[in-house]
XYZ file of C-alpha atoms in Angstrom:
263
model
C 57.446 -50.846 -59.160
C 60.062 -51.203 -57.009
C 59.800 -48.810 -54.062
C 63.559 -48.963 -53.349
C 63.002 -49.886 -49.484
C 65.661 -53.081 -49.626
C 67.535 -52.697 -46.327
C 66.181 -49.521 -45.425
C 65.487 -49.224 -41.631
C 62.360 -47.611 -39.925
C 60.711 -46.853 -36.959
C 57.073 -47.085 -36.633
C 54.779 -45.888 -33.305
C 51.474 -47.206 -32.454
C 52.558 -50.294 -34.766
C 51.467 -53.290 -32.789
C 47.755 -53.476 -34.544
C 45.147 -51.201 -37.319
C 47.175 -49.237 -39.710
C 50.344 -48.838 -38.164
C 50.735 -52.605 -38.376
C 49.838 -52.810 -41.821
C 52.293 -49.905 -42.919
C 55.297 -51.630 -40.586
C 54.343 -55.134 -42.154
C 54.535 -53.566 -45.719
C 57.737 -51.964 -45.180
C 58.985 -55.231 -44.367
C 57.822 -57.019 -47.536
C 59.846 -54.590 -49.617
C 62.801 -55.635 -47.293
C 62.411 -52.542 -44.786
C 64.429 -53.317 -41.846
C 61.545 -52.321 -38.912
C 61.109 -51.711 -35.149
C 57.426 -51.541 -33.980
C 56.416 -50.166 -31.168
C 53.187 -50.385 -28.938
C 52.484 -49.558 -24.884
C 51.948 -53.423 -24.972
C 55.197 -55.641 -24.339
C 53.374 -58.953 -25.797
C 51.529 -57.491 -27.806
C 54.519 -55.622 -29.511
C 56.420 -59.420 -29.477
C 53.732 -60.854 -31.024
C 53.393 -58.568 -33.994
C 57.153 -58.191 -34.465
C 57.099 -62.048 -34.566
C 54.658 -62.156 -37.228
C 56.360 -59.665 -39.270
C 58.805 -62.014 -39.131
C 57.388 -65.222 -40.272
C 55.774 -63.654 -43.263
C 58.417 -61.571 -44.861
C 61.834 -62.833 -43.175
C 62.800 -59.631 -42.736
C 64.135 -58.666 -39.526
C 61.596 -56.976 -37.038
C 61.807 -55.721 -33.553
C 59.512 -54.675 -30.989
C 59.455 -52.195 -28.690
C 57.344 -51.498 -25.916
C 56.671 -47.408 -24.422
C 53.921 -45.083 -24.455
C 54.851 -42.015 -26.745
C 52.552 -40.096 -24.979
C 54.843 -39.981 -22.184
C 57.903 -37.573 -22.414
C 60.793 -39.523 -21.434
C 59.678 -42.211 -24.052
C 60.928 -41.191 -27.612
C 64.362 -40.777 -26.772
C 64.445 -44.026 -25.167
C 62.638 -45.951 -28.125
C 64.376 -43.908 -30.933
C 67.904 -44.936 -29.194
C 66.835 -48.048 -28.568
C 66.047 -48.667 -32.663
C 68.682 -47.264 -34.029
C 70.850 -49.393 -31.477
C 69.201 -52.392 -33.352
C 68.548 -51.407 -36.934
C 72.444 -49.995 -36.955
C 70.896 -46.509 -38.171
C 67.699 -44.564 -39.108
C 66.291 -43.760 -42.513
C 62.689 -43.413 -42.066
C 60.368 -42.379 -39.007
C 56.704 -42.901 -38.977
C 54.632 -41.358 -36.357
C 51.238 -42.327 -34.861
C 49.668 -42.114 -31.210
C 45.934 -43.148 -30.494
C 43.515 -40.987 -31.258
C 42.025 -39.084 -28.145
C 38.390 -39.686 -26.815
C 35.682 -38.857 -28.683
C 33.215 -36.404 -27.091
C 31.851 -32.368 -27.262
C 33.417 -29.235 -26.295
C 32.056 -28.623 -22.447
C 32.411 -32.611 -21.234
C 36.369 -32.062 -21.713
C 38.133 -30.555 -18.644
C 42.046 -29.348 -19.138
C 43.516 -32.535 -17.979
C 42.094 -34.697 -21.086
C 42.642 -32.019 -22.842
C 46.321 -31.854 -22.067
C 46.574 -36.191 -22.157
C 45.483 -35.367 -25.683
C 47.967 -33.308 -26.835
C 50.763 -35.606 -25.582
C 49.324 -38.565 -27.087
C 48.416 -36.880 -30.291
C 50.640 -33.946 -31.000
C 53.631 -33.927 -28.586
C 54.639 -37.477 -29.083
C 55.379 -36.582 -32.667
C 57.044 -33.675 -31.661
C 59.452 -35.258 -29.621
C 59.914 -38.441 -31.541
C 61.072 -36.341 -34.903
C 63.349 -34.167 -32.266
C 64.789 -37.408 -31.465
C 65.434 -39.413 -34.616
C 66.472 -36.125 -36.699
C 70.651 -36.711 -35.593
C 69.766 -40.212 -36.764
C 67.857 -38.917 -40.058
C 70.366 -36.663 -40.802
C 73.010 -39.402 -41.150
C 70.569 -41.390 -43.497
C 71.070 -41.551 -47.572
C 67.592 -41.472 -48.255
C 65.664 -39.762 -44.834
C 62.105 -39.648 -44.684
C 59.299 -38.393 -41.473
C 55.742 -39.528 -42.174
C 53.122 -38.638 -39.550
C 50.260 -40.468 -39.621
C 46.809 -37.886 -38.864
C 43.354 -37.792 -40.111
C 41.390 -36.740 -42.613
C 39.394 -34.698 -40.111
C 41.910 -31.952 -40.372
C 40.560 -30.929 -43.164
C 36.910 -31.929 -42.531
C 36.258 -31.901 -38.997
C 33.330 -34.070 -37.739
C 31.378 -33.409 -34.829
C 32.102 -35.220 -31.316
C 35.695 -35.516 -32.456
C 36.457 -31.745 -30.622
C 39.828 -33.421 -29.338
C 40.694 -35.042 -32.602
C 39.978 -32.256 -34.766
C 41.777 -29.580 -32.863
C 44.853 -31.439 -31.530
C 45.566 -33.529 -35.079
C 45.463 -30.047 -37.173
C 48.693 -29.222 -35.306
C 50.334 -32.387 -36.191
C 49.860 -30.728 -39.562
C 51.210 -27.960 -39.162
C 54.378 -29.045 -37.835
C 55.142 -31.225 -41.113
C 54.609 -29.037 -43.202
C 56.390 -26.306 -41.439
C 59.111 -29.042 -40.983
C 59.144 -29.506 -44.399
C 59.770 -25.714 -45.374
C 62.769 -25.818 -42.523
C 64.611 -29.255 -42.971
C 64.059 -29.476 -47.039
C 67.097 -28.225 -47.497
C 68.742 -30.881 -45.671
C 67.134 -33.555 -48.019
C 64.961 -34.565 -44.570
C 61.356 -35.410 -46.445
C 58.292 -34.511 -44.063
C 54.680 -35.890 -45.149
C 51.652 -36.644 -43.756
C 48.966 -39.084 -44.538
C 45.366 -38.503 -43.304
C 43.491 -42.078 -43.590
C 39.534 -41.616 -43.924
C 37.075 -44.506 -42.463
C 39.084 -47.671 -42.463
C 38.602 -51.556 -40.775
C 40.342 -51.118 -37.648
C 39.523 -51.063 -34.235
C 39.624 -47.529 -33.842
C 36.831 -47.063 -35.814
C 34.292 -50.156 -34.305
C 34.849 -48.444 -31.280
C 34.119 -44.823 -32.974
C 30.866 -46.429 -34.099
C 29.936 -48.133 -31.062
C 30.436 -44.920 -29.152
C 28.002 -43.432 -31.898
C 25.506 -46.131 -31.624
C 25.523 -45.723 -27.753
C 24.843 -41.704 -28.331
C 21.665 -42.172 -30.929
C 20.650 -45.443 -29.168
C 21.260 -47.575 -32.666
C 23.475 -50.381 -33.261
C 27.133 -50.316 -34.618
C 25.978 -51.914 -37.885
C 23.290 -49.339 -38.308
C 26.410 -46.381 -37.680
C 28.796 -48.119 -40.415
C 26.346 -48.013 -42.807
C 25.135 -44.171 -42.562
C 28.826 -43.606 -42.527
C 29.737 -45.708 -45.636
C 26.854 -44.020 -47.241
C 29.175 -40.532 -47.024
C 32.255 -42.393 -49.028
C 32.094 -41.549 -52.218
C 33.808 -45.014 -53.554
C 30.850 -46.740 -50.872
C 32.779 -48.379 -48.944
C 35.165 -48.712 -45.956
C 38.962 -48.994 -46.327
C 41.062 -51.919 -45.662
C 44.437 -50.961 -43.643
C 46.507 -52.928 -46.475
C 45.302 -50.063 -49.016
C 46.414 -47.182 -46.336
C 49.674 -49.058 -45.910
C 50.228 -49.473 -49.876
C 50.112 -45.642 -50.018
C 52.305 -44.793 -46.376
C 54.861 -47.518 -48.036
C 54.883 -45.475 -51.618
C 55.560 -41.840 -49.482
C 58.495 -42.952 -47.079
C 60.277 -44.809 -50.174
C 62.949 -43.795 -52.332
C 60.600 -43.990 -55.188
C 58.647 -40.503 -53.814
C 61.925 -38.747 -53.436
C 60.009 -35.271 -55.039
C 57.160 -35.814 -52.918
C 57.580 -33.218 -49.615
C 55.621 -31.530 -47.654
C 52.214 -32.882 -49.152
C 49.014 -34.198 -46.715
C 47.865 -36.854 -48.735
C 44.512 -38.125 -47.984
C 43.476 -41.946 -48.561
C 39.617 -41.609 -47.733
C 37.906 -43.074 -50.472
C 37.058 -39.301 -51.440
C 35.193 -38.276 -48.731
C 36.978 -35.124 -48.263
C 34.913 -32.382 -50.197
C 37.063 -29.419 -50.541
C 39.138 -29.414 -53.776
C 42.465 -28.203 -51.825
C-alpha cells in the first residue's frame, strides 16, 4: 500500500532513540521529509545522519527539551524553516518517574506535567498556523496504553498521560472541521530503553532480576511477547498518512492485546 507520505514533511519529538526513532525513520522510507528532535545535540546528529544513509531522504536534527516552555516555538520554527512547511506533527516527551502516590512531592509532580502533557500542548499550539497551511495535516501524540489500564507504581504516568488524551480527542471534535486530523497511539510493552529501565526499577523493588520482570510481564501479553519499535512505527506511519484520511480522533492501541476492556 502506498501510504501517500512522498514529500510530506514532519516533525517528530523525543525522536533521537526507542519508538520515536523508529516512527521518524519510517516516515522517511516512504519519502517523509523529517526533523527529529532530542535534548541531545549529538545524539540528535547522529540519528538524523542515519536516517539519512538508509533512506536518502532528507533528515534534520534538532536539539531542545520540550519540557521546557520556550522550546516548541523555537523547534517548530526552526522545522518548518527547513522542511519549507508542516504537514504532520508527532508528539512524545519521556515518560515521568516511576514510583507511588506519597514519595511524589509537587515539584515532580509539576516536571511531569511539562514533560508529559504541556509539551504537547504547546508544540500543537505552535505548529497549528503551520498545519493549517498543509494539504493533508495530521497531529499524532504518542501516550500509553496505561490510560486505559493503569498499572501500579506508574501514579505519574497514569494520571498525567490520560490528559494527553483528552486533549486529542477534544482537539479532534474542535479542529475537524478544519480538516486538522488529531490521533493518538498508546504503545503497550515494547524493546526500548524505556522499558529495561521500567523493569530494572521493578527488579530493584521485589529484589529479582530484570530478566525475571520481562518475563512475568510478557506472560500478561496476550500475543506472548514483547513488541519491536518497527511494528509501533508501521502503525504511527499508517495514522499520520494520507492513506488514514477518515481516521480522527481514535486512541489506537498497539499492545499485543493486553488491554482488557472492549472500548
Amino acid at each position: 500500500m502506498d501510504l501517500g507520505l512522498k514529500n510530506k514533511r514532519a516533525f517528530v519529538a523525543g525522536s533521537s532513540r526507542g519508538l520515536g526513532y523508529a516512527t521518524a525513520l519510517t516516515l522517511a522510507r516512504e519519502g517523509c521529509q523529517v526533523v527529529i528532535n532530542s535534548r541531545d545535540a549529538d545524539k540528535v546528529a547522529a540519528a538524523a545522519e542515519a536516517i539519512i544513509r538508509e533512506t536518502g531522504t532528507p533528515a534534520y536534527g534538532l536539539a531542545g527539551d520540550v519540557s521546557e516552555a520556550s522550546a516548541a516555538e523555537r523547534l517548530i520554527k526552526s522545522a518548518v524553516k527547513s522542511l519549507g512547511g508542516l504537514d504532520i506533527l508527532i508528539t512524545n516527551a519521556g515518560g515521568p518517574p516511576s514510583g507511588s502516590f506519597e514519595i511524589f512531592d509537587d515539584e515532580t509532580w509539576q516536571k511531569a506535567v511539562n514533560t508529559s502533557f504541556l509539551s504537547h500542548v504547546r508544540l500543537i499550539r505552535a505548529a497549528l498556523p503551520h498545519l493549517r497551511k498543509s494539504l493533508a495535516p495530521s497531529v499524532l501524540t504518542m501516550t500509553s496504553y496505561t490510560v486505559k489500564q493503569p498499572l501500579p507504581n506508574l501514579v505519574l504516568s497514569n494520571s498525567i498521560r490520560a490528559a494527553t488524551v483528552g486533549l486529542t480527542k477534544s482537539l479532534a471534535l474542535e479542529l475537524g472541521r478544519e480538516n486538522i486530523r488529531f490521533n493518538s497511539i498508546m504503545p503497550g510493552w515494547t524493546q526500548t530503553e524505556r522499558v529495561i529501565e521500567l523493569m530494572a526499577a521493578r527488579a530493584k523493588n521485589n529484589n529479582t532480576t530484570v530478566e525475571e520482570e520481562t518475563a512475568k510481564q510478557t506472560a500478561e501479553i496476550p500475543l506472548g511477547r514483547i513488541g519491536q519499535p518497527q511494528e509501533f512505527a508501521n502503525a504511527a506511519a499508517f495514522l499520520v498518512s494520507p492513506a488514514a484520511s477518515f481516521i480522527h480522533g481514535v486512541m489506537l492501541a498497539v499492545d499485543g492485546g493486553i488491554i482488557k476492556a472492549t472500548l
